[in-house]
Every structure is written in structure tokens, then in C-alpha cells.
PDB file of C-alpha atoms in Angstrom:
ATOM      1  CA  ARG A  30     125.386  82.289 100.923  1.00 72.00           C
ATOM      2  CA  LYS A  31     125.697  79.039 102.341  1.00 79.00           C
ATOM      3  CA  GLU A  32     124.995  78.521 106.294  1.00 88.00           C
ATOM      4  CA  VAL A  33     128.638  76.837 106.342  1.00 92.00           C
ATOM      5  CA  GLU A  34     131.306  77.014 103.893  1.00 94.00           C
ATOM      6  CA  GLN A  35     134.027  75.100 104.005  1.00 94.00           C
ATOM      7  CA  ASP A  36     137.519  76.212 101.843  1.00 86.00           C
ATOM      8  CA  PRO A  37     137.409  75.241  98.073  1.00 76.00           C
ATOM      9  CA  GLY A  38     139.574  72.238  97.470  1.00 88.00           C
ATOM     10  CA  PRO A  39     141.277  70.327  96.491  1.00 94.00           C
ATOM     11  CA  PHE A  40     144.625  70.652  98.554  1.00 96.00           C
ATOM     12  CA  ASN A  41     147.394  69.094  97.184  1.00 97.00           C
ATOM     13  CA  VAL A  42     150.362  69.531 100.311  1.00 97.00           C
ATOM     14  CA  PRO A  43     154.151  67.687 100.945  1.00 98.00           C
ATOM     15  CA  GLU A  44     154.471  65.164 103.565  1.00 98.00           C
ATOM     16  CA  GLY A  45     155.199  67.769 106.529  1.00 98.00           C
ATOM     17  CA  ALA A  46     153.554  70.329 105.349  1.00 98.00           C
ATOM     18  CA  THR A  47     151.484  71.884 107.238  1.00 98.00           C
ATOM     19  CA  VAL A  48     147.539  72.597 106.168  1.00 97.00           C
ATOM     20  CA  ALA A  49     144.769  74.694 107.223  1.00 96.00           C
ATOM     21  CA  PHE A  50     141.241  74.837 107.128  1.00 95.00           C
ATOM     22  CA  ASN A  51     138.574  77.474 107.736  1.00 95.00           C
ATOM     23  CA  CYS A  52     134.887  77.465 107.738  1.00 96.00           C
ATOM     24  CA  THR A  53     133.133  80.605 108.477  1.00 95.00           C
ATOM     25  CA  TYR A  54     129.298  79.799 109.406  1.00 93.00           C
ATOM     26  CA  SER A  55     126.140  82.410 109.546  1.00 91.00           C
ATOM     27  CA  ASN A  56     123.786  81.599 112.186  1.00 85.00           C
ATOM     28  CA  SER A  57     125.335  84.021 114.923  1.00 85.00           C
ATOM     29  CA  ALA A  58     123.397  81.818 117.179  1.00 84.00           C
ATOM     30  CA  SER A  59     125.669  78.687 116.669  1.00 84.00           C
ATOM     31  CA  GLN A  60     126.546  76.720 119.907  1.00 82.00           C
ATOM     32  CA  SER A  61     128.722  73.680 118.688  1.00 87.00           C
ATOM     33  CA  PHE A  62     131.220  73.009 116.692  1.00 92.00           C
ATOM     34  CA  PHE A  63     133.528  69.571 115.167  1.00 93.00           C
ATOM     35  CA  TRP A  64     135.568  68.676 112.887  1.00 96.00           C
ATOM     36  CA  TYR A  65     135.120  65.357 111.017  1.00 96.00           C
ATOM     37  CA  ARG A  66     137.041  62.918 108.953  1.00 97.00           C
ATOM     38  CA  GLN A  67     135.591  60.956 106.393  1.00 97.00           C
ATOM     39  CA  ASP A  68     137.699  58.584 103.939  1.00 96.00           C
ATOM     40  CA  CYS A  69     136.505  57.715 100.500  1.00 93.00           C
ATOM     41  CA  ARG A  70     133.602  55.148 100.564  1.00 90.00           C
ATOM     42  CA  LYS A  71     133.174  55.571 103.877  1.00 94.00           C
ATOM     43  CA  GLU A  72     130.893  57.363 107.133  1.00 95.00           C
ATOM     44  CA  PRO A  73     132.480  60.529 108.526  1.00 95.00           C
ATOM     45  CA  LYS A  74     134.481  60.158 112.181  1.00 95.00           C
ATOM     46  CA  LEU A  75     134.382  62.616 114.339  1.00 93.00           C
ATOM     47  CA  LEU A  76     138.176  64.551 114.791  1.00 95.00           C
ATOM     48  CA  MET A  77     137.724  67.247 117.227  1.00 93.00           C
ATOM     49  CA  SER A  78     135.182  69.654 118.552  1.00 90.00           C
ATOM     50  CA  VAL A  79     136.016  73.321 118.858  1.00 92.00           C
ATOM     51  CA  TYR A  80     135.796  75.011 121.959  1.00 84.00           C
ATOM     52  CA  SER A  81     136.195  79.197 121.848  1.00 84.00           C
ATOM     53  CA  SER A  82     139.163  79.039 124.294  1.00 86.00           C
ATOM     54  CA  GLY A  83     141.509  77.038 121.078  1.00 87.00           C
ATOM     55  CA  ASN A  84     142.198  72.648 121.725  1.00 91.00           C
ATOM     56  CA  GLU A  85     144.778  70.443 120.356  1.00 94.00           C
ATOM     57  CA  ASP A  86     144.800  66.783 119.619  1.00 94.00           C
ATOM     58  CA  GLY A  87     148.486  65.968 118.562  1.00 96.00           C
ATOM     59  CA  ARG A  88     149.196  67.610 115.506  1.00 98.00           C
ATOM     60  CA  PHE A  89     145.702  68.808 114.593  1.00 97.00           C
ATOM     61  CA  THR A  90     144.427  71.836 116.334  1.00 97.00           C
ATOM     62  CA  ALA A  91     141.105  74.214 116.519  1.00 96.00           C
ATOM     63  CA  GLN A  92     140.224  77.111 116.782  1.00 95.00           C
ATOM     64  CA  LEU A  93     136.741  78.744 117.048  1.00 95.00           C
ATOM     65  CA  ASN A  94     136.208  82.975 116.860  1.00 93.00           C
ATOM     66  CA  ARG A  95     132.604  83.705 117.244  1.00 92.00           C
ATOM     67  CA  ALA A  96     133.551  87.896 116.379  1.00 93.00           C
ATOM     68  CA  SER A  97     134.000  86.756 112.883  1.00 93.00           C
ATOM     69  CA  GLN A  98     132.702  83.610 112.787  1.00 94.00           C
ATOM     70  CA  TYR A  99     134.675  80.807 111.719  1.00 93.00           C
ATOM     71  CA  ILE A 100     136.892  78.223 112.729  1.00 95.00           C
ATOM     72  CA  SER A 101     139.920  76.784 111.587  1.00 96.00           C
ATOM     73  CA  LEU A 102     141.844  72.964 111.404  1.00 97.00           C
ATOM     74  CA  LEU A 103     145.372  73.239 111.430  1.00 97.00           C
ATOM     75  CA  ILE A 104     147.431  69.856 111.050  1.00 98.00           C
ATOM     76  CA  ARG A 105     151.200  70.634 111.396  1.00 98.00           C
ATOM     77  CA  ASP A 106     153.350  67.720 110.194  1.00 98.00           C
ATOM     78  CA  SER A 107     151.321  66.064 107.645  1.00 98.00           C
ATOM     79  CA  LYS A 108     151.192  62.439 107.156  1.00 98.00           C
ATOM     80  CA  LEU A 109     150.150  60.728 103.971  1.00 97.00           C
ATOM     81  CA  SER A 110     147.091  59.063 106.610  1.00 97.00           C
ATOM     82  CA  ASP A 111     145.621  62.267 106.752  1.00 98.00           C
ATOM     83  CA  SER A 112     144.125  62.347 103.505  1.00 98.00           C
ATOM     84  CA  ALA A 113     140.880  61.949 103.717  1.00 97.00           C
ATOM     85  CA  THR A 114     137.626  64.983 103.148  1.00 97.00           C
ATOM     86  CA  TYR A 115     137.645  67.249 106.365  1.00 97.00           C
ATOM     87  CA  LEU A 116     133.650  68.309 107.059  1.00 96.00           C
ATOM     88  CA  CYS A 117     132.887  71.123 109.715  1.00 95.00           C
ATOM     89  CA  VAL A 118     130.077  70.738 111.510  1.00 93.00           C
ATOM     90  CA  VAL A 119     127.756  73.267 113.420  1.00 91.00           C
ATOM     91  CA  ASN A 120     125.238  73.220 115.445  1.00 84.00           C
ATOM     92  CA  PRO A 121     122.514  75.359 116.904  1.00 72.00           C
ATOM     93  CA  ARG A 122     121.677  74.952 120.604  1.00 63.00           C
ATOM     94  CA  THR A 123     119.869  72.220 120.151  1.00 56.00           C
ATOM     95  CA  GLY A 124     120.996  70.039 117.027  1.00 52.00           C
ATOM     96  CA  GLY A 125     118.426  67.977 115.455  1.00 57.00           C
ATOM     97  CA  PHE A 126     117.658  69.391 111.524  1.00 62.00           C
ATOM     98  CA  LYS A 127     119.530  72.765 112.134  1.00 71.00           C
ATOM     99  CA  THR A 128     122.814  70.446 112.175  1.00 81.00           C
ATOM    100  CA  ILE A 129     125.097  71.632 109.176  1.00 88.00           C
ATOM    101  CA  PHE A 130     127.457  70.266 107.998  1.00 92.00           C
ATOM    102  CA  GLY A 131     129.933  72.190 105.526  1.00 94.00           C
ATOM    103  CA  ALA A 132     130.281  70.333 101.934  1.00 93.00           C
ATOM    104  CA  GLY A 133     134.645  69.318 102.984  1.00 95.00           C
ATOM    105  CA  THR A 134     137.557  69.752 101.761  1.00 96.00           C
ATOM    106  CA  ARG A 135     139.640  67.003 100.013  1.00 96.00           C
ATOM    107  CA  LEU A 136     143.233  66.627 101.371  1.00 97.00           C
ATOM    108  CA  PHE A 137     145.452  65.019  98.987  1.00 97.00           C
ATOM    109  CA  VAL A 138     148.964  64.609 101.272  1.00 98.00           C
ATOM    110  CA  LYS A 139     151.358  63.457  98.897  1.00 97.00           C
ATOM    111  CA  ALA A 140     155.431  61.447  99.253  1.00 95.00           C
TER     112      ALA A 140
ATOM    113  CA  ASP B  17     133.491  47.150 118.437  1.00 51.00           C
ATOM    114  CA  THR B  18     131.426  49.230 116.246  1.00 62.00           C
ATOM    115  CA  GLU B  19     129.528  51.471 118.362  1.00 91.00           C
ATOM    116  CA  VAL B  20     127.138  51.965 115.872  1.00 96.00           C
ATOM    117  CA  THR B  21     125.797  49.047 113.674  1.00 96.00           C
ATOM    118  CA  GLN B  22     124.373  49.172 110.501  1.00 97.00           C
ATOM    119  CA  THR B  23     123.149  46.128 108.208  1.00 97.00           C
ATOM    120  CA  PRO B  24     123.311  45.635 105.497  1.00 97.00           C
ATOM    121  CA  LYS B  25     126.888  46.985 104.127  1.00 97.00           C
ATOM    122  CA  HIS B  26     125.249  46.834 100.640  1.00 97.00           C
ATOM    123  CA  LEU B  27     121.933  46.457  99.191  1.00 97.00           C
ATOM    124  CA  VAL B  28     120.896  45.915  95.073  1.00 97.00           C
ATOM    125  CA  MET B  29     117.373  46.793  94.500  1.00 95.00           C
ATOM    126  CA  GLY B  30     115.060  47.000  92.262  1.00 94.00           C
ATOM    127  CA  MET B  31     112.405  49.916  92.265  1.00 93.00           C
ATOM    128  CA  THR B  32     109.593  47.618  93.495  1.00 91.00           C
ATOM    129  CA  ASN B  33     110.666  46.123  96.022  1.00 92.00           C
ATOM    130  CA  LYS B  34     110.522  46.361 100.142  1.00 95.00           C
ATOM    131  CA  LYS B  35     113.318  46.334 102.381  1.00 96.00           C
ATOM    132  CA  SER B  36     114.433  47.847 105.798  1.00 97.00           C
ATOM    133  CA  LEU B  37     118.163  48.759 107.560  1.00 98.00           C
ATOM    134  CA  LYS B  38     119.275  48.610 110.014  1.00 97.00           C
ATOM    135  CA  CYS B  39     120.899  50.818 112.584  1.00 97.00           C
ATOM    136  CA  GLU B  40     121.875  49.442 116.523  1.00 97.00           C
ATOM    137  CA  GLN B  41     123.892  51.585 118.805  1.00 95.00           C
ATOM    138  CA  HIS B  42     125.228  50.418 121.158  1.00 90.00           C
ATOM    139  CA  MET B  43     126.737  53.564 123.605  1.00 89.00           C
ATOM    140  CA  GLY B  44     123.803  54.690 125.561  1.00 89.00           C
ATOM    141  CA  HIS B  45     122.985  57.605 123.418  1.00 88.00           C
ATOM    142  CA  ARG B  46     119.289  59.582 123.305  1.00 86.00           C
ATOM    143  CA  ALA B  47     119.594  60.886 119.981  1.00 89.00           C
ATOM    144  CA  MET B  48     119.196  58.632 116.945  1.00 92.00           C
ATOM    145  CA  TYR B  49     119.712  59.630 113.053  1.00 93.00           C
ATOM    146  CA  TRP B  50     119.966  58.898 109.330  1.00 96.00           C
ATOM    147  CA  TYR B  51     121.740  60.987 106.675  1.00 96.00           C
ATOM    148  CA  LYS B  52     121.926  60.137 102.826  1.00 97.00           C
ATOM    149  CA  GLN B  53     124.949  61.242 101.293  1.00 96.00           C
ATOM    150  CA  LYS B  54     125.037  61.226  97.899  1.00 96.00           C
ATOM    151  CA  ALA B  55     128.796  61.329  96.302  1.00 91.00           C
ATOM    152  CA  LYS B  56     130.913  64.499  96.924  1.00 88.00           C
ATOM    153  CA  LYS B  57     128.388  66.278  98.811  1.00 92.00           C
ATOM    154  CA  PRO B  58     127.870  66.557 103.060  1.00 93.00           C
ATOM    155  CA  PRO B  59     125.383  64.569 104.317  1.00 94.00           C
ATOM    156  CA  GLU B  60     122.039  65.443 103.964  1.00 93.00           C
ATOM    157  CA  LEU B  61     119.792  64.270 107.745  1.00 91.00           C
ATOM    158  CA  MET B  62     117.236  62.643 106.666  1.00 95.00           C
ATOM    159  CA  PHE B  63     115.110  61.668 110.351  1.00 93.00           C
ATOM    160  CA  VAL B  64     116.249  62.626 114.059  1.00 91.00           C
ATOM    161  CA  TYR B  65     114.991  60.575 116.945  1.00 90.00           C
ATOM    162  CA  SER B  66     115.436  62.321 120.128  1.00 85.00           C
ATOM    163  CA  TYR B  67     113.661  63.273 123.400  1.00 79.00           C
ATOM    164  CA  GLU B  68     111.407  59.458 122.221  1.00 82.00           C
ATOM    165  CA  LYS B  69     110.028  61.983 119.380  1.00 86.00           C
ATOM    166  CA  LEU B  70     110.867  61.091 115.673  1.00 88.00           C
ATOM    167  CA  SER B  71     111.014  64.235 113.771  1.00 87.00           C
ATOM    168  CA  ILE B  72     110.811  63.914 109.876  1.00 87.00           C
ATOM    169  CA  ASN B  73     112.271  66.290 107.055  1.00 88.00           C
ATOM    170  CA  GLU B  74     109.607  67.028 105.139  1.00 90.00           C
ATOM    171  CA  SER B  75     111.929  67.121 101.570  1.00 92.00           C
ATOM    172  CA  VAL B  76     112.019  63.082 102.245  1.00 95.00           C
ATOM    173  CA  PRO B  77     109.357  61.133 100.353  1.00 96.00           C
ATOM    174  CA  SER B  78     107.300  59.034 102.051  1.00 95.00           C
ATOM    175  CA  ARG B  79     108.994  56.160 100.246  1.00 96.00           C
ATOM    176  CA  PHE B  80     111.585  55.860 103.443  1.00 97.00           C
ATOM    177  CA  SER B  81     109.775  54.944 106.490  1.00 96.00           C
ATOM    178  CA  PRO B  82     111.619  55.524 109.365  1.00 95.00           C
ATOM    179  CA  GLU B  83     111.114  52.773 112.690  1.00 94.00           C
ATOM    180  CA  CYS B  84     111.885  53.136 116.074  1.00 91.00           C
ATOM    181  CA  PRO B  85     111.549  49.917 118.331  1.00 90.00           C
ATOM    182  CA  ASN B  86     113.697  50.961 121.168  1.00 88.00           C
ATOM    183  CA  SER B  87     115.776  53.495 122.192  1.00 87.00           C
ATOM    184  CA  SER B  88     119.161  51.808 120.991  1.00 92.00           C
ATOM    185  CA  LEU B  89     117.371  51.065 117.283  1.00 95.00           C
ATOM    186  CA  LEU B  90     116.161  52.949 114.901  1.00 95.00           C
ATOM    187  CA  ASN B  91     115.459  51.197 111.158  1.00 96.00           C
ATOM    188  CA  LEU B  92     114.649  52.670 107.951  1.00 97.00           C
ATOM    189  CA  HIS B  93     111.842  50.586 105.483  1.00 97.00           C
ATOM    190  CA  LEU B  94     112.784  51.252 101.861  1.00 97.00           C
ATOM    191  CA  HIS B  95     109.700  51.214  99.473  1.00 95.00           C
ATOM    192  CA  ALA B  96     109.365  51.894  95.442  1.00 95.00           C
ATOM    193  CA  LEU B  97     113.021  54.082  95.813  1.00 95.00           C
ATOM    194  CA  GLN B  98     113.862  54.934  92.301  1.00 96.00           C
ATOM    195  CA  PRO B  99     117.005  55.314  90.737  1.00 96.00           C
ATOM    196  CA  GLU B 100     118.037  58.897  92.414  1.00 96.00           C
ATOM    197  CA  ASP B 101     117.948  57.404  96.024  1.00 97.00           C
ATOM    198  CA  SER B 102     120.671  55.251  95.596  1.00 97.00           C
ATOM    199  CA  ALA B 103     123.464  57.375  98.071  1.00 97.00           C
ATOM    200  CA  LEU B 104     125.131  56.048 101.352  1.00 97.00           C
ATOM    201  CA  TYR B 105     122.394  55.788 103.986  1.00 98.00           C
ATOM    202  CA  LEU B 106     124.782  56.644 107.010  1.00 97.00           C
ATOM    203  CA  CYS B 107     123.498  56.086 110.741  1.00 97.00           C
ATOM    204  CA  ALA B 108     124.538  57.684 113.739  1.00 94.00           C
ATOM    205  CA  SER B 109     123.893  58.468 117.411  1.00 92.00           C
ATOM    206  CA  SER B 110     124.618  61.058 119.897  1.00 88.00           C
ATOM    207  CA  GLN B 111     124.020  62.129 123.367  1.00 82.00           C
ATOM    208  CA  GLU B 112     120.379  64.361 123.284  1.00 65.00           C
ATOM    209  CA  ASN B 113     122.382  68.086 124.506  1.00 57.00           C
ATOM    210  CA  THR B 114     125.428  67.824 120.821  1.00 52.00           C
ATOM    211  CA  LYS B 115     127.208  71.072 122.556  1.00 53.00           C
ATOM    212  CA  SER B 116     128.463  68.212 124.534  1.00 55.00           C
ATOM    213  CA  GLY B 117     129.967  65.936 121.973  1.00 64.00           C
ATOM    214  CA  GLY B 118     129.174  64.845 118.576  1.00 82.00           C
ATOM    215  CA  TYR B 119     127.932  62.118 116.261  1.00 89.00           C
ATOM    216  CA  THR B 120     129.195  58.628 116.104  1.00 92.00           C
ATOM    217  CA  PHE B 121     128.210  57.414 112.681  1.00 95.00           C
ATOM    218  CA  GLY B 122     128.072  53.597 111.734  1.00 96.00           C
ATOM    219  CA  SER B 123     130.225  52.731 108.703  1.00 96.00           C
ATOM    220  CA  GLY B 124     126.868  53.179 106.242  1.00 97.00           C
ATOM    221  CA  THR B 125     125.105  50.877 103.627  1.00 97.00           C
ATOM    222  CA  ARG B 126     125.824  51.694 100.169  1.00 97.00           C
ATOM    223  CA  LEU B 127     122.108  51.052  98.508  1.00 97.00           C
ATOM    224  CA  THR B 128     122.015  51.443  94.702  1.00 97.00           C
ATOM    225  CA  VAL B 129     118.508  51.346  93.377  1.00 96.00           C
ATOM    226  CA  VAL B 130     117.686  49.208  89.785  1.00 95.00           C
TER     227      VAL B 130
END
């Protein structure tokens, strides 16, 4: 089992749709969690951190379920500009070499 | 201004060349990283500079060597690379305690080894 697994993609959705990505992790000692967005041939950019209480930033909502060891990202009212690869990142307390990137989920939003 | 600056943006080098990738962060972060990313794959961590110590991923071949002149610079020296080393090389920085925030990446150096 991979340490961090993400939904296989690609996801193809129309503009205005709601789309959800899941990410599971195997290390129960993991301490911090993030979603990154990466556009084609660009660097990853931090989209949002993920907290146990859940957090929302505009159209984006992230949730953490420690008991089931998964995190999720919900995008509401999808825009064409949301098309990208979404990477799940899991850190232990100290980060460094134990930081794990998921393989990413590709999203295509179409008009 | 870009908070993590990488140069050059593109590099083509022969297998016998020596070149360096440069990275500078302007965020006052105490940890810096080099990642390698192949197409359609996640970034793979190569080196970490944190707590004033350099940590090396042992799977990284010795033809890559990092150098940390100060806490805001982390360079990557390249020597005798192979074509399979062609990739996007990403530098990142973070607070030392990554629990409080994620990484900020530079825009990367796209390296082609011929």
C-alpha cells in the first residue's frame, strides 16, 4: 500500500460542477496535511492546509478524518481556471524526508 | 516579487558539463529543499537544509551535490549527469516546523541532459 494515495484521474467536469478529491494516508503519526495545485509545467502552489475541524476558502473546502486516515478537497462551482493537478501532501511532525506527496489527481473543467 | 527565486529557468547541458542551479528564498524561512519532478509524477525530495544541517536522500546519486552558502541560499551543483536526469528541479522553502505551513516552491529549472 502506498503511503499516500489519491483518487485516480483525470476528472472531467463541466463548469459550475462540484467535484471532490480524496486522499488516504497510511502513517497514523502524520501531523500536517496540505493540498497543492500544480498547473502544467509549473511549480506546485499551496492551495490550503487541512485541519481536523475542516476549513474553507471561498469555493474550496478541505476536511481531515484522522480515524479513517483520509483528507478531502471539495471544489464548488468549478471554473475553467481550476483545471490543474491537485497534489495531496502529508507530513509527520518534523517534515523533511518523511514528507510525502501523492501522485496527484488531474482535473479538467470544460465549458 | 517571487518569494523563492530559481535560476536558470531552463538549462541544456551535455553529460560532461558542470553546471549549478541556484535558489534563493526571501521569506526568512529556516528550511530549504531540492526536489526533482519527472513528467506526470509527484516531486521527489533530494536534499533538505534545516536546523543548519544538510540532509541527503541516499538514493540521490553523487553527481548531484548541494551547497548552502547561507540560510537563504541553497545551490545544486551538477556534474556528469545522465539523460535520465532530465527533469524539472524545484527548490522550496518552509518554516522549520512544517506543521504550521506548507512549502513555497520556486518556479523551477527545467533541465535537459543531452
